[in-house]
Coordinates of C-alpha atoms in Angstrom, one line a residue:
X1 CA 6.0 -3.2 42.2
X2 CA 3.1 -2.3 44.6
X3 CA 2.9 -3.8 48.0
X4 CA -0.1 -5.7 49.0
X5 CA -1.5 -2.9 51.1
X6 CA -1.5 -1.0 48.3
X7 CA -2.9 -3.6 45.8
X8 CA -5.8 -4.0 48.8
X9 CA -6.5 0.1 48.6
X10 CA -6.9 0.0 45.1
X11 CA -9.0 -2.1 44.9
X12 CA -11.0 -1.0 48.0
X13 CA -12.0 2.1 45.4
X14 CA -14.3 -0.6 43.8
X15 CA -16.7 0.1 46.3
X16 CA -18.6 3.4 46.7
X17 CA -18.1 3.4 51.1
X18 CA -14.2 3.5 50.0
X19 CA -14.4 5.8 47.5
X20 CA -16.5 8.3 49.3
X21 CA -14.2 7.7 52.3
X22 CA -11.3 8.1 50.4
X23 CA -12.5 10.9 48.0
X24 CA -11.3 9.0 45.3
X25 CA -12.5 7.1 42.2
X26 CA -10.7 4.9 38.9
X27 CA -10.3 6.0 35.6
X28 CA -9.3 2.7 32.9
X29 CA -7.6 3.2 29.4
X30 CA -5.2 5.4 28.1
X31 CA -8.3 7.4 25.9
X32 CA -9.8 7.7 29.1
X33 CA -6.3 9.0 30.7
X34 CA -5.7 11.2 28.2
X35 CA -9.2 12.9 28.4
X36 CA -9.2 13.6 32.2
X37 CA -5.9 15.0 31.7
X38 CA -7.1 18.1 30.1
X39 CA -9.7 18.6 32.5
X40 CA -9.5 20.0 35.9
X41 CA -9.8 16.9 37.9
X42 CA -6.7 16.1 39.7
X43 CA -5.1 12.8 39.2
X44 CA -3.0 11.0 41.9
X45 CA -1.4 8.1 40.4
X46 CA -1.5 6.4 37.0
X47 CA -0.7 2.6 36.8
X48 CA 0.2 0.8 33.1
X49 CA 1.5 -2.1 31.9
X50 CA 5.4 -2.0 29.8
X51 CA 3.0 -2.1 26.9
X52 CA 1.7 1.5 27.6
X53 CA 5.0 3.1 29.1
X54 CA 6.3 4.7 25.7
X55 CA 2.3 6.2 25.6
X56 CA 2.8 7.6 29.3
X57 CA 5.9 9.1 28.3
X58 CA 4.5 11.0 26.0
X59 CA 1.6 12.3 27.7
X60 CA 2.3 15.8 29.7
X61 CA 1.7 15.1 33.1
X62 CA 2.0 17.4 36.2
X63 CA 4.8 16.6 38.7
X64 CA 2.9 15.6 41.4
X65 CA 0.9 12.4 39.9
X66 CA 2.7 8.9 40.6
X67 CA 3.6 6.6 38.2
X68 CA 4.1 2.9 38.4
X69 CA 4.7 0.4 35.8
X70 CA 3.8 -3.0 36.7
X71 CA 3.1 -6.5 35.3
X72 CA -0.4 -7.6 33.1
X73 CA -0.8 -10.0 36.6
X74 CA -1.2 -7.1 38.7
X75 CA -2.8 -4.7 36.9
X76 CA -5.5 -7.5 36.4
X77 CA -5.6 -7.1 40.2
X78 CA -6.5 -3.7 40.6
X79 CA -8.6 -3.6 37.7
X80 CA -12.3 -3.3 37.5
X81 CA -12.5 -4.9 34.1
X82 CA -12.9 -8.4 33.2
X83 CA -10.5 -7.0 30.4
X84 CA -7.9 -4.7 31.7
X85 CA -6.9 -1.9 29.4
X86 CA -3.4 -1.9 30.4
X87 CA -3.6 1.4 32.1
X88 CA -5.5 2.6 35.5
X89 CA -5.3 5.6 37.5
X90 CA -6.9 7.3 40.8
X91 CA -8.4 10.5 40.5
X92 CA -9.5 12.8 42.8
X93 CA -13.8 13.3 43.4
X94 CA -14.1 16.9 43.1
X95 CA -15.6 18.9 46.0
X96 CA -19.3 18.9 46.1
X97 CA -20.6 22.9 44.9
X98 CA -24.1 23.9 45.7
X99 CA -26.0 23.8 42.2
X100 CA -26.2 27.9 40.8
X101 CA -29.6 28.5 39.2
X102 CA -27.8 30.7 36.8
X103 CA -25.6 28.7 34.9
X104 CA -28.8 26.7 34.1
X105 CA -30.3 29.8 32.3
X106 CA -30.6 30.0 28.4
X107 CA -30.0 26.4 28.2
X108 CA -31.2 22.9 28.8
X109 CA -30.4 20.4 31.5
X110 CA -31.3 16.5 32.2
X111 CA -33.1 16.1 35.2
X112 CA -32.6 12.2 36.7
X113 CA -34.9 10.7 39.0
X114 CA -33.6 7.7 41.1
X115 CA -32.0 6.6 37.9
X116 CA -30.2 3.0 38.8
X117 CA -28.1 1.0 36.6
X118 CA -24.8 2.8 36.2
X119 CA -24.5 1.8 32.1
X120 CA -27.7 3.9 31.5
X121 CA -26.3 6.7 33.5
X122 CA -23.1 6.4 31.6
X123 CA -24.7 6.5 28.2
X124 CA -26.4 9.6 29.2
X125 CA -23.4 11.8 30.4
X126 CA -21.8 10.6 27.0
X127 CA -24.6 11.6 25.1
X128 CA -25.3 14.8 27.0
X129 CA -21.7 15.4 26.5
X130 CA -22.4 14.5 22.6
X131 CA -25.3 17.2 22.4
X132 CA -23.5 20.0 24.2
X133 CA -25.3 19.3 27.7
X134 CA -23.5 20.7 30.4
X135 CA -25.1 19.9 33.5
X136 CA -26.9 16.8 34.9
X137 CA -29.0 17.4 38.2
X138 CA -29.7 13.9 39.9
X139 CA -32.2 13.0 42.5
X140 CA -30.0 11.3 45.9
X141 CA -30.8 7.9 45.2
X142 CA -30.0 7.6 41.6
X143 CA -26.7 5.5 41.0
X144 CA -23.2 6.9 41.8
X145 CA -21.1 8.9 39.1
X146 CA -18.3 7.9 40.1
X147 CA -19.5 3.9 40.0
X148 CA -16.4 2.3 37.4
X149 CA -19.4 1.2 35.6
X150 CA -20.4 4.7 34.7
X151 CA -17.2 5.8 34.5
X152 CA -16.1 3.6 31.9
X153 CA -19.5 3.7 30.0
X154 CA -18.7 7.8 29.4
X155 CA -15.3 7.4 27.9
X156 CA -14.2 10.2 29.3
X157 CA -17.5 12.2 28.9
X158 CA -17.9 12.4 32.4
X159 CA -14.6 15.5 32.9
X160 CA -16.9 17.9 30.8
X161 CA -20.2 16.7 32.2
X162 CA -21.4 18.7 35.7
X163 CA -23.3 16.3 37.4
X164 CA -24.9 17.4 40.5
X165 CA -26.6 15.6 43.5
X166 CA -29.8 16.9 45.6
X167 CA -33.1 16.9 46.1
X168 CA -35.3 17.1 43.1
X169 CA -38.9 18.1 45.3
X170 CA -36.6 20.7 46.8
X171 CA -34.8 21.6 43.6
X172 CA -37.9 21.1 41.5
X173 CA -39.6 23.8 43.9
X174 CA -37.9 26.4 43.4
X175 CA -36.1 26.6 39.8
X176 CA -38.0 29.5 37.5
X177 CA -36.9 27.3 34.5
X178 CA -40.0 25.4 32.8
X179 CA -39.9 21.4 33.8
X180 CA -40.4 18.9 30.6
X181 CA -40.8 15.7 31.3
X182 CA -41.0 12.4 29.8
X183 CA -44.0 10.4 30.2
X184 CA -46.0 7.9 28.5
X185 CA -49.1 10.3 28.0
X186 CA -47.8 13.9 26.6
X187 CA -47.4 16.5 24.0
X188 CA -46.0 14.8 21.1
X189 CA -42.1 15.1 21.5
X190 CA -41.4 16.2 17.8
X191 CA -44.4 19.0 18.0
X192 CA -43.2 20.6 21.8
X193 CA -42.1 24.6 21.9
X194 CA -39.3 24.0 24.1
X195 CA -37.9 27.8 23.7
X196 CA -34.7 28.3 24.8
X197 CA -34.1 27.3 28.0
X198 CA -35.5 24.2 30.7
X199 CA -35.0 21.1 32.4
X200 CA -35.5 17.5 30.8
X201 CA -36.8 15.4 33.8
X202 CA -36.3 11.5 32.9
X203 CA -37.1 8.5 35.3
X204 CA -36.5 5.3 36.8
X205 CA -35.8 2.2 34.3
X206 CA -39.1 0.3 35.7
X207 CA -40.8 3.1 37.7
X208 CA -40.4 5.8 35.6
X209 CA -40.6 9.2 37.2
X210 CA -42.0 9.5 41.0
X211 CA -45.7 10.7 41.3
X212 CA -44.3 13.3 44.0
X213 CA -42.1 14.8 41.0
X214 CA -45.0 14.3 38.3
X215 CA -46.6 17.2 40.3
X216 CA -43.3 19.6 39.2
X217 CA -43.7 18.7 35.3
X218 CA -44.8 21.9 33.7
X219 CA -44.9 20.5 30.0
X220 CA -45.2 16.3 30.0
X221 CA -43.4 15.2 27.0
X222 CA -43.9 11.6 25.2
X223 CA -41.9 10.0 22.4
X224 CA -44.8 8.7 19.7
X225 CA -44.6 4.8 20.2
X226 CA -45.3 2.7 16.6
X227 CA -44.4 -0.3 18.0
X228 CA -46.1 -2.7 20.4
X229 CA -42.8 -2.4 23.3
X230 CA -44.3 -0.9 26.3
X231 CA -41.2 1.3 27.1
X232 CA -37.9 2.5 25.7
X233 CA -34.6 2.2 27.7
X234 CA -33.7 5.7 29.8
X235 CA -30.3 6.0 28.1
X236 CA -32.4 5.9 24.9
X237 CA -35.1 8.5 25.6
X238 CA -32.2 10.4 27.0
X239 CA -30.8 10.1 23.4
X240 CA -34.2 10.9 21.8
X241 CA -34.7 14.2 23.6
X242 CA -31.5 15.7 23.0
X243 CA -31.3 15.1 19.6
X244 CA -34.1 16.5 19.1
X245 CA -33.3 19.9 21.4
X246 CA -29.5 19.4 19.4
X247 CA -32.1 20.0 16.2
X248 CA -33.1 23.2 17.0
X249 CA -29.3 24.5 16.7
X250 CA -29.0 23.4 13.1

C-alpha cells in the first residue's frame, strides 16, 4: 500500500517542474516496462496491479528497483492515463551529454524546431526508431521528451532513440554535415541526392521552420502536394522523409 505522500509524489511527475526537479519521469504498460528494461536507463520502482504480478515475476529485474503491488483504485491515482495499463514505473532521466559531431557522421539525423504537441514528437521517435534513426537534435523550446504523452506515444521507442536538447542557430552553425530541410518550396523530395550522411530539419506544426534557421538549410526539401490540403502533419512528413532515406538501404 503506498502512503499518501507517496501517492502525491507520483503524481507530482505529471508535471515537467517535478520531473526536472526530481530527475525523474513515468513509463505505463508492461510492453513499455519490458522495453526500458533492456536499455540502459535505470528504473526505480515499478507499480502493477494483482493482474500483472505473475508478468513481474517473470521479468529479470535488478535488485535495486522497488516493487509494489497495489489495487486498480490506486494505480488509477498515479496514473497518467484515462485508461491505466495496470502497470507504472519511475525511471531515472539520464544525464544530459554534450551532442558529439561524430557519431552524426555517415548517417542521417532529424533536426526539430520548436516542435510542440508531445503526440507528434512521440510518433517521430517511434518512427525514427522504425527507420534506424538514432539521434534526434531538438531546438530548446520544442516539447519535453520525457512529457507522459510522448512517452507513451513511442512505445518504448524512446530507450533506443538519442534525443538531444540545444541550440539549433548554434548547432546549425557549426555542424560540417549538409542541412535538408523541409519546406513548402524545394527540390522535389523523391528526386534529392541525399548521399550518405545529413541532417533532416522539420518544423513547428503551424509555423513551420523559423526564418533564422531557414538561413542554415543547405538543400530545401518539399514533399509533391496532389491535393488541395495546405500542409501535412510533422509526425507525417517526419514519416515521409525517412522512408524515403530507409529506401536507399534496400
Amino acid at each position: 500500500m503506498l502512503s499518501k505522500s507517496q501517492i502525491s509524489f507520483i503524481k507530482s511527475l505529471h508535471q515537467k517542474k517535478y520531473r526536472n526537479a526530481n530527475g525523474l519521469f513515468i513509463i505505463e504498460g508492461i510492453k513499455t516496462l519490458t522495453e526500458f528494461l533492456k536499455s540502459d536507463y535505470i528504473l526505480q520502482s515499478i507499480y502493477f496491479t494483482p493482474a500483472y504480478a505473475k508478468a513481474i515475476a517473470a521479468l529479470k529485474l535488478g535488485t535495486n528497483i522497488n516493487l509494489f503491488e497495489l489495487s486498480d483504485a490506486v494505480l488509477e491515482k498515479i496514473s497518467t492515463l484515462q485508461t491505466p495499463q495496470g502497470v507504472l514505473a519511475v525511471v531515472e532521466i539520464p544525464n544530459t551529454r554534450a551532442i558529439d559531431p561524430q557519431t552524426l557522421k555517415s548517417k542521417f539525423s532529424l533536426v526539430l524546431d520548436n516542435v510542440q504537441d508531445p503526440g507528434n514528437l512521440g510518433t517521430i521517435i517511434r518512427t525514427a526508431d522504425w527507420f534506424g534513426i538514432q539521434h534526434i537534435i531538438c531546438s530548446e523550446n520544442t516539447v519535453e521528451a520525457y512529457n507522459p504523452k510522448t512517452v507513451q506515444s513511442t512505445m518504448g521507442s524512446l530507450c533506443r532513440v538519442n534525443i538531444s536538447y540545444t541550440s539549433l542557430t548554434d548547432f546549425l552553425a557549426h555542424t560540417s554535415l549538409p542541412v535538408f530541410g523541409a519546406l513548402l518550396e524545394g527540390e522535389n523530395i523523391y528526386k534529392v541526392n541525399w548521399g550518405n550522411e545529413g541532417l533532416i530539419l522539420l518544423g513547428n506544426e503551424g509555423h513551420g521552420i523559423s526564418h533564422e534557421l531557414i538561413k542554415k538549410i543547405n538543400i530545401p526539401v518539399t514533399i509533391p502536394r496532389i491535393g488541395q490540403t495546405e500542409s501535412l502533419n510533422v509526425a507525417v512528413s517526419a514519416a515521409i522523409f525517412c522512408s524515403e532515406l530507409g529506401r536507399m538501404k534496400f
